[in-house]
mmCIF file of C-alpha atoms and ligand atoms in Angstrom:
data_model
loop_
_atom_site.group_PDB
_atom_site.id
_atom_site.type_symbol
_atom_site.label_atom_id
_atom_site.label_comp_id
_atom_site.label_asym_id
_atom_site.label_seq_id
_atom_site.Cartn_x
_atom_site.Cartn_y
_atom_site.Cartn_z
ATOM 1 C CA MET A 1 38.546 4.038 -23.592
ATOM 2 C CA ARG A 2 37.586 1.940 -20.629
ATOM 3 C CA LEU A 3 39.856 1.448 -17.626
ATOM 4 C CA HIS A 4 39.970 -1.979 -16.055
ATOM 5 C CA VAL A 5 41.385 -1.704 -12.591
ATOM 6 C CA PRO A 6 41.611 -5.049 -10.815
ATOM 7 C CA MET A 7 40.244 -4.618 -7.326
ATOM 8 C CA PRO A 8 40.837 -7.669 -5.214
ATOM 9 C CA ALA A 9 40.242 -5.746 -1.995
ATOM 10 C CA PHE A 10 36.499 -6.490 -1.819
ATOM 11 C CA ARG A 11 35.755 -10.123 -2.502
ATOM 12 C CA PHE A 12 32.581 -11.416 -1.022
ATOM 13 C CA ARG A 13 32.728 -15.172 -1.272
ATOM 14 C CA GLY A 14 29.923 -15.844 1.204
ATOM 15 C CA ALA A 15 27.382 -18.066 -0.467
ATOM 16 C CA LEU A 16 24.469 -15.994 0.777
ATOM 17 C CA HIS A 17 25.398 -12.931 -1.251
ATOM 18 C CA ASP A 18 24.327 -14.780 -4.384
ATOM 19 C CA PRO A 19 21.487 -14.088 -6.813
ATOM 20 C CA ARG A 20 19.433 -17.110 -5.716
ATOM 21 C CA THR A 21 19.272 -15.810 -2.138
ATOM 22 C CA ALA A 22 18.578 -12.287 -3.359
ATOM 23 C CA THR A 23 15.738 -13.635 -5.515
ATOM 24 C CA ALA A 24 14.248 -15.815 -2.780
ATOM 25 C CA VAL A 25 14.175 -12.947 -0.259
ATOM 26 C CA GLY A 26 13.360 -10.361 -2.910
ATOM 27 C CA ARG A 27 10.180 -12.002 -4.096
ATOM 28 C CA LEU A 28 8.798 -12.081 -0.534
ATOM 29 C CA LEU A 29 9.800 -8.458 -0.058
ATOM 30 C CA GLY A 30 8.291 -7.543 -3.425
ATOM 31 C CA ALA A 31 5.019 -9.242 -2.492
ATOM 32 C CA ALA A 32 4.912 -7.395 0.857
ATOM 33 C CA LEU A 33 5.641 -4.000 -0.727
ATOM 34 C CA LEU A 34 3.112 -4.466 -3.514
ATOM 35 C CA THR A 35 0.503 -5.504 -0.922
ATOM 36 C CA CYS A 36 1.286 -2.295 0.973
ATOM 37 C CA PHE A 37 0.901 -0.274 -2.203
ATOM 38 C CA VAL A 38 -2.477 -1.698 -3.212
ATOM 39 C CA THR A 39 -3.961 -1.502 0.299
ATOM 40 C CA GLY A 40 -2.430 1.944 0.750
ATOM 41 C CA VAL A 41 -4.075 3.287 -2.418
ATOM 42 C CA LEU A 42 -7.391 1.880 -1.154
ATOM 43 C CA SER A 43 -6.901 3.584 2.183
ATOM 44 C CA HIS A 44 -6.038 6.866 0.509
ATOM 45 C CA VAL A 45 -9.094 6.747 -1.752
ATOM 46 C CA LEU A 46 -11.430 5.951 1.162
ATOM 47 C CA GLN A 47 -9.986 8.742 3.284
ATOM 48 C CA GLU A 48 -9.677 11.387 0.606
ATOM 49 C CA PRO A 49 -11.713 10.345 -2.427
ATOM 50 C CA PRO A 50 -11.594 12.301 -5.691
ATOM 51 C CA HIS A 51 -14.720 14.413 -6.079
ATOM 52 C CA TRP A 52 -16.375 12.160 -8.677
ATOM 53 C CA LEU A 53 -15.974 9.104 -6.454
ATOM 54 C CA ALA A 54 -16.908 10.574 -3.074
ATOM 55 C CA ASP A 55 -20.616 9.658 -3.303
ATOM 56 C CA HIS A 56 -19.991 6.148 -4.590
ATOM 57 C CA LEU A 57 -17.484 4.663 -2.173
ATOM 58 C CA PRO A 58 -18.394 1.070 -1.305
ATOM 59 C CA THR A 59 -19.969 0.662 2.138
ATOM 60 C CA ARG A 60 -19.702 -3.145 1.922
ATOM 61 C CA PRO A 61 -18.142 -5.296 3.166
ATOM 62 C CA VAL A 62 -18.594 -3.371 6.398
ATOM 63 C CA ALA A 63 -15.188 -4.543 7.634
ATOM 64 C CA GLY A 64 -13.452 -4.075 4.276
ATOM 65 C CA TYR A 65 -11.274 -1.218 5.498
ATOM 66 C CA ARG A 66 -10.607 -3.093 8.693
ATOM 67 C CA PHE A 67 -9.176 -5.944 6.619
ATOM 68 C CA THR A 68 -7.219 -3.901 4.067
ATOM 69 C CA GLN A 69 -5.722 -1.514 6.610
ATOM 70 C CA GLY A 70 -4.842 -4.353 8.982
ATOM 71 C CA LEU A 71 -3.153 -6.048 6.039
ATOM 72 C CA HIS A 72 -1.392 -2.803 5.057
ATOM 73 C CA VAL A 73 0.218 -2.400 8.461
ATOM 74 C CA ALA A 74 0.978 -6.123 8.840
ATOM 75 C CA ALA A 75 2.627 -6.307 5.399
ATOM 76 C CA GLY A 76 4.619 -3.154 6.144
ATOM 77 C CA ILE A 77 5.888 -4.564 9.434
ATOM 78 C CA ALA A 78 6.727 -7.906 7.794
ATOM 79 C CA ALA A 79 8.626 -6.027 5.081
ATOM 80 C CA ILE A 80 11.084 -4.606 7.621
ATOM 81 C CA PRO A 81 12.988 -7.837 8.415
ATOM 82 C CA LEU A 82 12.691 -8.846 4.749
ATOM 83 C CA LEU A 83 14.244 -5.549 3.633
ATOM 84 C CA LEU A 84 17.093 -5.840 6.120
ATOM 85 C CA VAL A 85 17.924 -9.401 5.014
ATOM 86 C CA LYS A 86 17.665 -8.428 1.371
ATOM 87 C CA LEU A 87 20.031 -5.479 1.878
ATOM 88 C CA TRP A 88 22.490 -7.700 3.712
ATOM 89 C CA THR A 89 22.367 -10.212 0.855
ATOM 90 C CA VAL A 90 23.119 -7.663 -1.840
ATOM 91 C CA TYR A 91 25.278 -5.086 -0.038
ATOM 92 C CA PRO A 92 28.549 -6.366 -1.604
ATOM 93 C CA ARG A 93 27.243 -4.931 -4.856
ATOM 94 C CA LEU A 94 27.790 -1.475 -3.380
ATOM 95 C CA PHE A 95 31.493 -2.071 -3.908
ATOM 96 C CA VAL A 96 31.272 -3.437 -7.435
ATOM 97 C CA GLN A 97 34.199 -2.481 -9.642
ATOM 98 C CA PRO A 98 34.284 -0.440 -11.723
ATOM 99 C CA PRO A 99 31.554 1.549 -9.956
ATOM 100 C CA LEU A 100 30.062 2.793 -13.227
ATOM 101 C CA ARG A 101 30.315 0.829 -16.461
ATOM 102 C CA GLY A 102 28.361 3.241 -18.584
ATOM 103 C CA VAL A 103 25.118 5.117 -18.834
ATOM 104 C CA ARG A 104 22.924 2.025 -18.518
ATOM 105 C CA HIS A 105 24.788 0.812 -15.453
ATOM 106 C CA ALA A 106 24.704 4.279 -13.909
ATOM 107 C CA LEU A 107 20.921 4.462 -14.383
ATOM 108 C CA GLU A 108 20.480 1.016 -12.931
ATOM 109 C CA ARG A 109 22.499 1.946 -9.850
ATOM 110 C CA LEU A 110 20.602 5.194 -9.507
ATOM 111 C CA SER A 111 17.297 3.311 -9.585
ATOM 112 C CA VAL A 112 18.561 0.940 -6.895
ATOM 113 C CA ALA A 113 19.636 3.926 -4.787
ATOM 114 C CA VAL A 114 16.121 5.411 -5.097
ATOM 115 C CA LEU A 115 14.581 2.021 -4.334
ATOM 116 C CA VAL A 116 16.677 1.405 -1.227
ATOM 117 C CA SER A 117 16.328 4.893 0.224
ATOM 118 C CA THR A 118 12.587 5.193 -0.392
ATOM 119 C CA ALA A 119 11.978 1.673 0.973
ATOM 120 C CA LEU A 120 13.914 2.411 4.173
ATOM 121 C CA LEU A 121 12.249 5.782 4.688
ATOM 122 C CA GLN A 122 8.761 4.554 3.812
ATOM 123 C CA LEU A 123 8.847 1.591 6.188
ATOM 124 C CA LEU A 124 10.341 3.696 8.965
ATOM 125 C CA LEU A 125 7.705 6.439 8.608
ATOM 126 C CA GLY A 126 4.931 3.852 8.507
ATOM 127 C CA LEU A 127 6.242 2.039 11.561
ATOM 128 C CA VAL A 128 6.579 5.233 13.567
ATOM 129 C CA ASN A 129 3.046 6.251 12.535
ATOM 130 C CA THR A 130 1.562 2.956 13.785
ATOM 131 C CA THR A 131 2.658 4.069 17.259
ATOM 132 C CA GLN A 132 0.715 7.328 16.810
ATOM 133 C CA TRP A 133 3.955 9.247 16.980
ATOM 134 C CA TYR A 134 4.538 12.068 14.480
ATOM 135 C CA PRO A 135 7.964 13.487 15.318
ATOM 136 C CA TRP A 136 8.462 15.236 11.969
ATOM 137 C CA PRO A 137 7.370 18.661 10.738
ATOM 138 C CA PHE A 138 5.834 17.450 7.451
ATOM 139 C CA SER A 139 2.460 15.857 6.761
ATOM 140 C CA PHE A 140 2.839 12.108 7.214
ATOM 141 C CA ARG A 141 0.117 11.298 4.737
ATOM 142 C CA ASP A 142 1.400 13.512 1.919
ATOM 143 C CA VAL A 143 4.930 12.186 2.260
ATOM 144 C CA HIS A 144 3.876 8.537 2.659
ATOM 145 C CA TRP A 145 1.656 8.883 -0.409
ATOM 146 C CA ALA A 146 4.360 10.461 -2.582
ATOM 147 C CA LEU A 147 6.997 7.983 -1.423
ATOM 148 C CA ALA A 148 4.645 5.098 -2.209
ATOM 149 C CA TRP A 149 4.713 6.043 -5.893
ATOM 150 C CA ALA A 150 8.472 6.569 -5.964
ATOM 151 C CA LEU A 151 9.015 3.268 -4.169
ATOM 152 C CA THR A 152 6.608 1.257 -6.300
ATOM 153 C CA GLY A 153 7.934 2.793 -9.517
ATOM 154 C CA SER A 154 11.538 2.047 -8.659
ATOM 155 C CA LEU A 155 10.548 -1.446 -7.487
ATOM 156 C CA LEU A 156 8.854 -2.240 -10.801
ATOM 157 C CA LEU A 157 11.830 -0.804 -12.679
ATOM 158 C CA HIS A 158 14.176 -2.924 -10.588
ATOM 159 C CA ILE A 159 12.126 -6.065 -11.248
ATOM 160 C CA ALA A 160 12.159 -5.315 -14.980
ATOM 161 C CA VAL A 161 15.927 -4.769 -15.052
ATOM 162 C CA LYS A 162 16.606 -7.903 -13.019
ATOM 163 C CA LEU A 163 14.069 -10.098 -14.808
ATOM 164 C CA PRO A 164 16.699 -12.391 -16.384
ATOM 165 C CA GLN A 165 18.341 -13.085 -13.010
ATOM 166 C CA ILE A 166 14.991 -13.364 -11.240
ATOM 167 C CA SER A 167 13.649 -15.889 -13.708
ATOM 168 C CA SER A 168 16.807 -18.007 -13.720
ATOM 169 C CA HIS A 169 16.863 -18.114 -9.921
ATOM 170 C CA TRP A 170 13.137 -18.320 -9.274
ATOM 171 C CA ARG A 171 13.355 -22.075 -8.760
ATOM 172 C CA ARG A 172 15.663 -23.624 -6.233
ATOM 173 C CA THR A 173 17.745 -25.459 -8.828
ATOM 174 C CA GLY A 174 18.332 -22.447 -11.058
ATOM 175 C CA THR A 175 18.589 -22.619 -14.802
ATOM 176 C CA GLY A 176 21.045 -21.698 -17.539
ATOM 177 C CA THR A 177 24.548 -20.509 -16.867
ATOM 178 C CA LEU A 178 23.729 -18.997 -13.483
ATOM 179 C CA ARG A 179 23.622 -22.355 -11.689
ATOM 180 C CA LEU A 180 25.048 -22.101 -8.177
ATOM 181 C CA PRO A 181 27.146 -24.576 -6.227
ATOM 182 C CA GLU A 182 25.097 -27.166 -4.351
ATOM 183 C CA ASP A 183 26.810 -26.615 -1.009
ATOM 184 C CA SER A 184 25.337 -23.133 -0.548
ATOM 185 C CA ALA A 185 21.808 -24.532 -0.531
ATOM 186 C CA ARG A 186 21.854 -25.544 3.115
ATOM 187 C CA ASP A 187 23.060 -22.128 4.318
ATOM 188 C CA ARG A 188 20.451 -20.478 2.178
ATOM 189 C CA ARG A 189 17.729 -22.659 3.634
ATOM 190 C CA SER A 190 18.865 -21.680 7.143
ATOM 191 C CA LEU A 191 18.844 -17.996 6.270
ATOM 192 C CA LEU A 192 15.390 -18.239 4.730
ATOM 193 C CA LEU A 193 14.097 -20.150 7.748
ATOM 194 C CA ALA A 194 15.520 -17.540 10.117
ATOM 195 C CA THR A 195 14.027 -14.766 7.983
ATOM 196 C CA GLY A 196 10.673 -16.545 8.018
ATOM 197 C CA ALA A 197 10.915 -16.885 11.786
ATOM 198 C CA ALA A 198 11.666 -13.155 12.153
ATOM 199 C CA VAL A 199 8.730 -12.226 9.925
ATOM 200 C CA GLY A 200 6.513 -14.654 11.842
ATOM 201 C CA ALA A 201 7.627 -13.216 15.182
ATOM 202 C CA VAL A 202 7.019 -9.551 14.307
ATOM 203 C CA THR A 203 3.685 -10.472 12.716
ATOM 204 C CA VAL A 204 2.369 -12.577 15.585
ATOM 205 C CA THR A 205 3.375 -9.994 18.181
ATOM 206 C CA THR A 206 1.731 -7.073 16.366
ATOM 207 C CA VAL A 207 -1.170 -8.323 14.243
ATOM 208 C CA GLY A 208 -3.325 -8.936 17.332
ATOM 209 C CA GLN A 209 -4.164 -5.241 17.180
ATOM 210 C CA ALA A 210 -6.473 -6.204 14.302
ATOM 211 C CA VAL A 211 -6.916 -9.999 14.600
ATOM 212 C CA PRO A 212 -9.033 -10.840 17.651
ATOM 213 C CA TRP A 213 -7.705 -14.353 18.380
ATOM 214 C CA LEU A 214 -4.105 -13.100 18.466
ATOM 215 C CA ARG A 215 -4.933 -10.325 20.929
ATOM 216 C CA GLN A 216 -3.152 -12.059 23.785
ATOM 217 C CA ALA A 217 0.090 -12.084 21.772
ATOM 218 C CA THR A 218 0.309 -8.351 21.028
ATOM 219 C CA LEU A 219 3.616 -7.869 22.870
ATOM 220 C CA LEU A 220 5.051 -5.387 20.376
ATOM 221 C CA ALA A 221 1.909 -3.727 19.084
ATOM 222 C CA PRO A 222 1.306 -0.198 20.337
ATOM 223 C CA ARG A 223 -2.255 -1.099 21.368
ATOM 224 C CA ARG A 224 -4.480 -3.873 22.581
ATOM 225 C CA PRO A 225 -7.713 -3.157 20.666
ATOM 226 C CA ASP A 226 -9.911 -4.326 23.545
ATOM 227 C CA ILE A 227 -8.320 -2.138 26.237
ATOM 228 C CA GLY A 228 -9.925 1.243 26.741
ATOM 229 C CA PRO A 229 -13.127 2.754 28.076
ATOM 230 C CA GLN A 230 -16.204 0.752 26.986
ATOM 231 C CA GLY A 231 -13.902 -1.926 25.533
ATOM 232 C CA LEU A 232 -12.419 0.285 22.827
ATOM 233 C CA PRO A 233 -9.145 2.251 22.626
ATOM 234 C CA VAL A 234 -9.199 6.023 22.330
ATOM 235 C CA ASN A 235 -6.958 7.652 19.768
ATOM 236 C CA ARG A 236 -7.681 11.297 20.442
ATOM 237 C CA THR A 237 -8.954 11.899 23.956
ATOM 238 C CA ALA A 238 -11.497 14.577 24.799
ATOM 239 C CA ALA A 239 -8.796 16.416 26.741
ATOM 240 C CA GLU A 240 -6.471 16.421 23.710
ATOM 241 C CA ALA A 241 -9.327 17.673 21.548
ATOM 242 C CA GLN A 242 -10.118 20.296 24.220
ATOM 243 C CA VAL A 243 -13.644 19.030 24.654
ATOM 244 C CA SER A 244 -14.809 18.987 28.276
ATOM 245 C CA HIS A 245 -18.037 18.190 30.129
ATOM 246 C CA GLU A 246 -18.470 21.958 30.242
ATOM 247 C CA THR A 247 -18.244 22.129 26.410
ATOM 248 C CA VAL A 248 -21.005 19.561 25.934
ATOM 249 C CA ARG A 249 -23.342 20.759 28.695
ATOM 250 C CA ASP A 250 -25.747 22.735 26.493
ATOM 251 C CA TRP A 251 -25.244 20.492 23.511
ATOM 252 C CA LYS A 252 -27.687 20.675 20.648
ATOM 253 C CA LEU A 253 -27.633 19.054 17.234
ATOM 254 C CA THR A 254 -28.043 21.347 14.257
ATOM 255 C CA VAL A 255 -28.982 19.846 10.896
ATOM 256 C CA THR A 256 -28.991 22.252 7.970
ATOM 257 C CA GLY A 257 -30.932 21.663 4.774
ATOM 258 C CA PRO A 258 -34.140 22.755 3.045
ATOM 259 C CA ARG A 259 -35.941 22.360 6.399
ATOM 260 C CA GLY A 260 -33.062 22.639 8.827
ATOM 261 C CA TYR A 261 -33.679 22.138 12.529
ATOM 262 C CA VAL A 262 -32.100 22.000 15.956
ATOM 263 C CA LEU A 263 -32.595 19.110 18.413
ATOM 264 C CA SER A 264 -31.763 18.713 22.069
ATOM 265 C CA LEU A 265 -30.348 15.432 23.335
ATOM 266 C CA PRO A 266 -33.713 14.221 24.739
ATOM 267 C CA GLN A 267 -35.359 15.054 21.404
ATOM 268 C CA LEU A 268 -32.693 13.055 19.597
ATOM 269 C CA HIS A 269 -33.332 10.114 21.922
ATOM 270 C CA ALA A 270 -37.018 10.332 21.050
ATOM 271 C CA ILE A 271 -36.328 9.605 17.364
ATOM 272 C CA GLN A 272 -36.306 5.937 16.323
ATOM 273 C CA GLN A 273 -33.061 4.294 17.499
ATOM 274 C CA HIS A 274 -31.138 1.522 15.773
ATOM 275 C CA THR A 275 -28.335 -0.792 16.842
ATOM 276 C CA VAL A 276 -25.537 -1.827 14.494
ATOM 277 C CA GLU A 277 -22.349 -3.816 14.900
ATOM 278 C CA LEU A 278 -19.507 -2.036 13.136
ATOM 279 C CA PRO A 279 -15.755 -1.875 13.655
ATOM 280 C CA ILE A 280 -13.608 1.144 14.313
ATOM 281 C CA ALA A 281 -10.616 0.599 12.045
ATOM 282 C CA CYS A 282 -7.821 3.084 12.631
ATOM 283 C CA VAL A 283 -5.398 3.923 9.851
ATOM 284 C CA GLU A 284 -2.659 3.148 12.371
ATOM 285 C CA GLY A 285 -3.510 -0.546 12.203
ATOM 286 C CA TRP A 286 -5.705 -1.366 15.193
ATOM 287 C CA SER A 287 -9.347 -2.222 14.795
ATOM 288 C CA MET A 288 -12.172 -3.423 16.971
ATOM 289 C CA PRO A 289 -15.812 -4.286 16.357
ATOM 290 C CA ALA A 290 -18.399 -2.731 18.668
ATOM 291 C CA HIS A 291 -22.136 -2.324 19.124
ATOM 292 C CA TRP A 292 -23.412 1.155 18.394
ATOM 293 C CA HIS A 293 -26.852 2.514 19.139
ATOM 294 C CA GLY A 294 -28.308 5.750 17.858
ATOM 295 C CA VAL A 295 -30.160 7.481 15.037
ATOM 296 C CA ARG A 296 -29.770 6.697 11.353
ATOM 297 C CA VAL A 297 -28.119 9.614 9.579
ATOM 298 C CA ARG A 298 -30.450 9.138 6.615
ATOM 299 C CA ASN A 299 -33.462 9.585 8.918
ATOM 300 C CA LEU A 300 -31.992 12.852 10.201
ATOM 301 C CA LEU A 301 -31.555 13.958 6.592
ATOM 302 C CA ALA A 302 -35.107 12.984 5.665
ATOM 303 C CA LEU A 303 -36.355 15.166 8.547
ATOM 304 C CA ALA A 304 -34.530 18.095 6.958
ATOM 305 C CA ASP A 305 -35.985 17.277 3.516
ATOM 306 C CA ALA A 306 -32.472 16.795 2.193
ATOM 307 C CA PRO A 307 -32.234 15.060 -1.190
ATOM 308 C CA SER A 308 -30.894 11.499 -1.144
ATOM 309 C CA CYS A 309 -27.913 12.579 -3.238
ATOM 310 C CA ALA A 310 -26.807 15.057 -0.563
ATOM 311 C CA ARG A 311 -23.218 15.110 0.574
ATOM 312 C CA LEU A 312 -22.603 16.118 4.184
ATOM 313 C CA ARG A 313 -20.208 18.119 6.259
ATOM 314 C CA ILE A 314 -19.895 16.760 9.780
ATOM 315 C CA VAL A 315 -18.755 19.304 12.340
ATOM 316 C CA SER A 316 -17.320 18.424 15.749
ATOM 317 C CA LEU A 317 -17.229 20.501 18.921
ATOM 318 C CA GLN A 318 -13.471 20.092 18.653
ATOM 319 C CA GLN A 319 -12.186 23.511 17.648
ATOM 320 C CA SER A 320 -9.018 22.629 15.754
ATOM 321 C CA GLY A 321 -7.291 19.610 14.287
ATOM 322 C CA ALA A 322 -7.503 17.830 10.955
ATOM 323 C CA TYR A 323 -10.533 15.699 11.888
ATOM 324 C CA ALA A 324 -12.682 18.308 13.598
ATOM 325 C CA VAL A 325 -14.604 18.709 10.338
ATOM 326 C CA THR A 326 -15.082 15.845 7.876
ATOM 327 C CA GLU A 327 -17.112 15.223 4.751
ATOM 328 C CA MET A 328 -19.379 12.294 4.047
ATOM 329 C CA GLY A 329 -20.481 11.166 0.597
ATOM 330 C CA ALA A 330 -24.096 10.283 -0.228
ATOM 331 C CA GLY A 331 -23.342 6.547 -0.266
ATOM 332 C CA TYR A 332 -22.425 6.572 3.410
ATOM 333 C CA ALA A 333 -25.085 9.104 4.366
ATOM 334 C CA GLN A 334 -27.902 6.971 2.923
ATOM 335 C CA ASP A 335 -26.624 3.647 4.243
ATOM 336 C CA PRO A 336 -28.981 2.207 6.908
ATOM 337 C CA LEU A 337 -25.949 1.221 9.004
ATOM 338 C CA THR A 338 -24.591 4.773 9.218
ATOM 339 C CA LEU A 339 -25.554 6.185 12.596
ATOM 340 C CA LEU A 340 -25.202 9.249 14.676
ATOM 341 C CA ALA A 341 -24.383 7.024 17.638
ATOM 342 C CA LEU A 342 -25.346 7.884 21.210
ATOM 343 C CA GLN A 343 -24.356 4.600 22.837
ATOM 344 C CA LEU A 344 -21.439 2.229 22.602
ATOM 345 C CA ASN A 345 -21.497 -1.407 23.742
ATOM 346 C CA GLY A 346 -24.685 -0.928 25.734
ATOM 347 C CA SER A 347 -24.015 2.317 27.575
ATOM 348 C CA THR A 348 -23.967 6.047 26.893
ATOM 349 C CA LEU A 349 -20.875 7.155 24.988
ATOM 350 C CA ARG A 350 -18.034 8.249 27.233
ATOM 351 C CA LEU A 351 -16.708 11.720 26.565
ATOM 352 C CA ASP A 352 -13.520 10.163 25.134
ATOM 353 C CA HIS A 353 -15.594 8.208 22.619
ATOM 354 C CA GLY A 354 -17.432 11.283 21.403
ATOM 355 C CA TYR A 355 -20.291 11.989 23.853
ATOM 356 C CA PRO A 356 -22.976 13.093 23.224
ATOM 357 C CA ALA A 357 -22.974 11.955 19.579
ATOM 358 C CA ARG A 358 -20.554 10.580 17.048
ATOM 359 C CA ILE A 359 -20.544 9.182 13.553
ATOM 360 C CA ILE A 360 -20.160 5.474 12.893
ATOM 361 C CA ALA A 361 -20.360 4.221 9.307
ATOM 362 C CA PRO A 362 -19.535 0.946 7.559
ATOM 363 C CA ASN A 363 -16.238 0.423 5.689
ATOM 364 C CA ARG A 364 -14.916 3.821 6.718
ATOM 365 C CA PRO A 365 -11.459 4.833 7.990
ATOM 366 C CA GLY A 366 -11.455 5.500 11.746
ATOM 367 C CA VAL A 367 -10.289 9.089 11.280
ATOM 368 C CA LEU A 368 -13.608 9.899 9.603
ATOM 369 C CA GLN A 369 -15.750 8.458 12.426
ATOM 370 C CA THR A 370 -16.108 11.945 13.842
ATOM 371 C CA LYS A 371 -16.621 12.366 17.607
ATOM 372 C CA TRP A 372 -18.447 15.155 19.490
ATOM 373 C CA VAL A 373 -20.659 15.919 16.470
ATOM 374 C CA HIS A 374 -22.889 18.947 16.914
ATOM 375 C CA ARG A 375 -23.656 19.988 13.373
ATOM 376 C CA ILE A 376 -24.527 18.170 10.159
ATOM 377 C CA GLU A 377 -24.539 20.391 7.102
ATOM 378 C CA VAL A 378 -26.244 19.325 3.922
ATOM 379 C CA LEU A 379 -23.976 20.421 1.078
ATOM 380 C CA GLU A 380 -25.468 21.505 -2.224
HETATM 381 N N1 LIG B 1 -13.545 14.976 16.430
HETATM 382 C C1 LIG B 1 -12.682 13.964 16.261
HETATM 383 N N2 LIG B 1 -13.148 12.741 15.955
HETATM 384 C C2 LIG B 1 -12.281 11.704 15.780
HETATM 385 C C3 LIG B 1 -10.892 11.885 15.925
HETATM 386 C C4 LIG B 1 -10.419 13.177 16.226
HETATM 387 O O1 LIG B 1 -9.222 13.432 16.356
HETATM 388 N N3 LIG B 1 -11.349 14.198 16.393
HETATM 389 N N4 LIG B 1 -10.044 10.812 15.769
HETATM 390 C C5 LIG B 1 -10.525 9.717 14.922
HETATM 391 C C6 LIG B 1 -9.686 8.545 14.909
HETATM 392 S S1 LIG B 1 -8.128 8.736 14.294
HETATM 393 C C7 LIG B 1 -10.149 7.303 15.268
HETATM 394 S S2 LIG B 1 -9.257 5.907 14.989
HETATM 395 C C8 LIG B 1 -11.448 7.150 15.914
HETATM 396 C C9 LIG B 1 -11.258 6.410 17.214
HETATM 397 O O2 LIG B 1 -12.429 6.381 17.916
HETATM 398 P P1 LIG B 1 -12.415 6.054 19.463
HETATM 399 O O3 LIG B 1 -11.437 6.984 20.115
HETATM 400 O O4 LIG B 1 -13.801 6.226 19.905
HETATM 401 O O5 LIG B 1 -11.960 4.610 19.575
HETATM 402 O O6 LIG B 1 -12.053 8.391 16.190
HETATM 403 C C10 LIG B 1 -11.964 9.335 15.164
HETATM 404 N N5 LIG B 1 -12.792 10.481 15.484
HETATM 405 MO MO1 LIG B 2 -7.326 6.635 13.803
#
């Protein structure tokens, strides 16, 4: 038996709580979230590739990661106003009566609850991370990664469930029995314009952290990518990494391998030097191209008689922290653009940028461009 209780208490007559508005905002939000998902999977694979892929990651285009990660953060920021407007448009449905009409309805509402909560949490975590602030006890990356799947799954489920409404309200005029009164169109246009303006405003004031010609407009971005020593920001300073001038005083480079060796800094300078232009592209959204000068990693490996299929472990003087030791697949190691850099933008690396030597490689997440390198291990 089904109870029908008339509930006149909640009646939302506002034109903008209608399915056409929900569809118009929802498809923009959907596009932003799916963009975040695809670029996020790319970022994850580049930063932590599965074993079978690690030696074959693409090193071209050199600024590929710069583009996809810039897009990831920009789409995530744009999704915030879109999500808020979308939630405002549909919130009357929270009070729908009866609250549960059966198993199907219950499942649908449950999927919306998962969608809304994961979307809010995911965008909040991402936004906080772009400011290099990690106020929580859990691993940002693990949680962001897991939530991405929950969010994308519930989004696709939601799109599938709502397909009839979405398709009948995809066009402005609507089709079938779901046609809406004409007089709401003007309000809807205003709302969509205001939403577009909000998205435009947050984008223009933040995307300059990755887009050079919008640098002057980065009012809300955590960083200007061109401000920092040697024209480049510093994410982890030498002091934070507990690397001091004292630490690097007797620096030597150790390369292991069939014919491992140890080089002093003058000896390293005596090896053929190369200059490359490559960006640092931080996972947190900022990026900046720079000129790097130093020794090709593949030449260092050849000196140690390492095979060209060798995978590397790059060890920093930094004693602790997630990026003190990183791995590098053979594709990067053999690329002529991958350097153990000694200079940045025409002068010796500052301590904050990794003096005496750091890794710079094409199409690589910033976190893996290890600073204060003192040991390169050839892995079997
Ligand atoms: N040893 C070490 N190298 C590191 C890091 C670190 O924490 N430790 N941070 C990385 C991160 S997150 C980025 S974005 C780049 C930034 O390089 P920069 O500070 O020279 O601009 O360095 C990378 N290299
Ligand atoms: Mo970074």
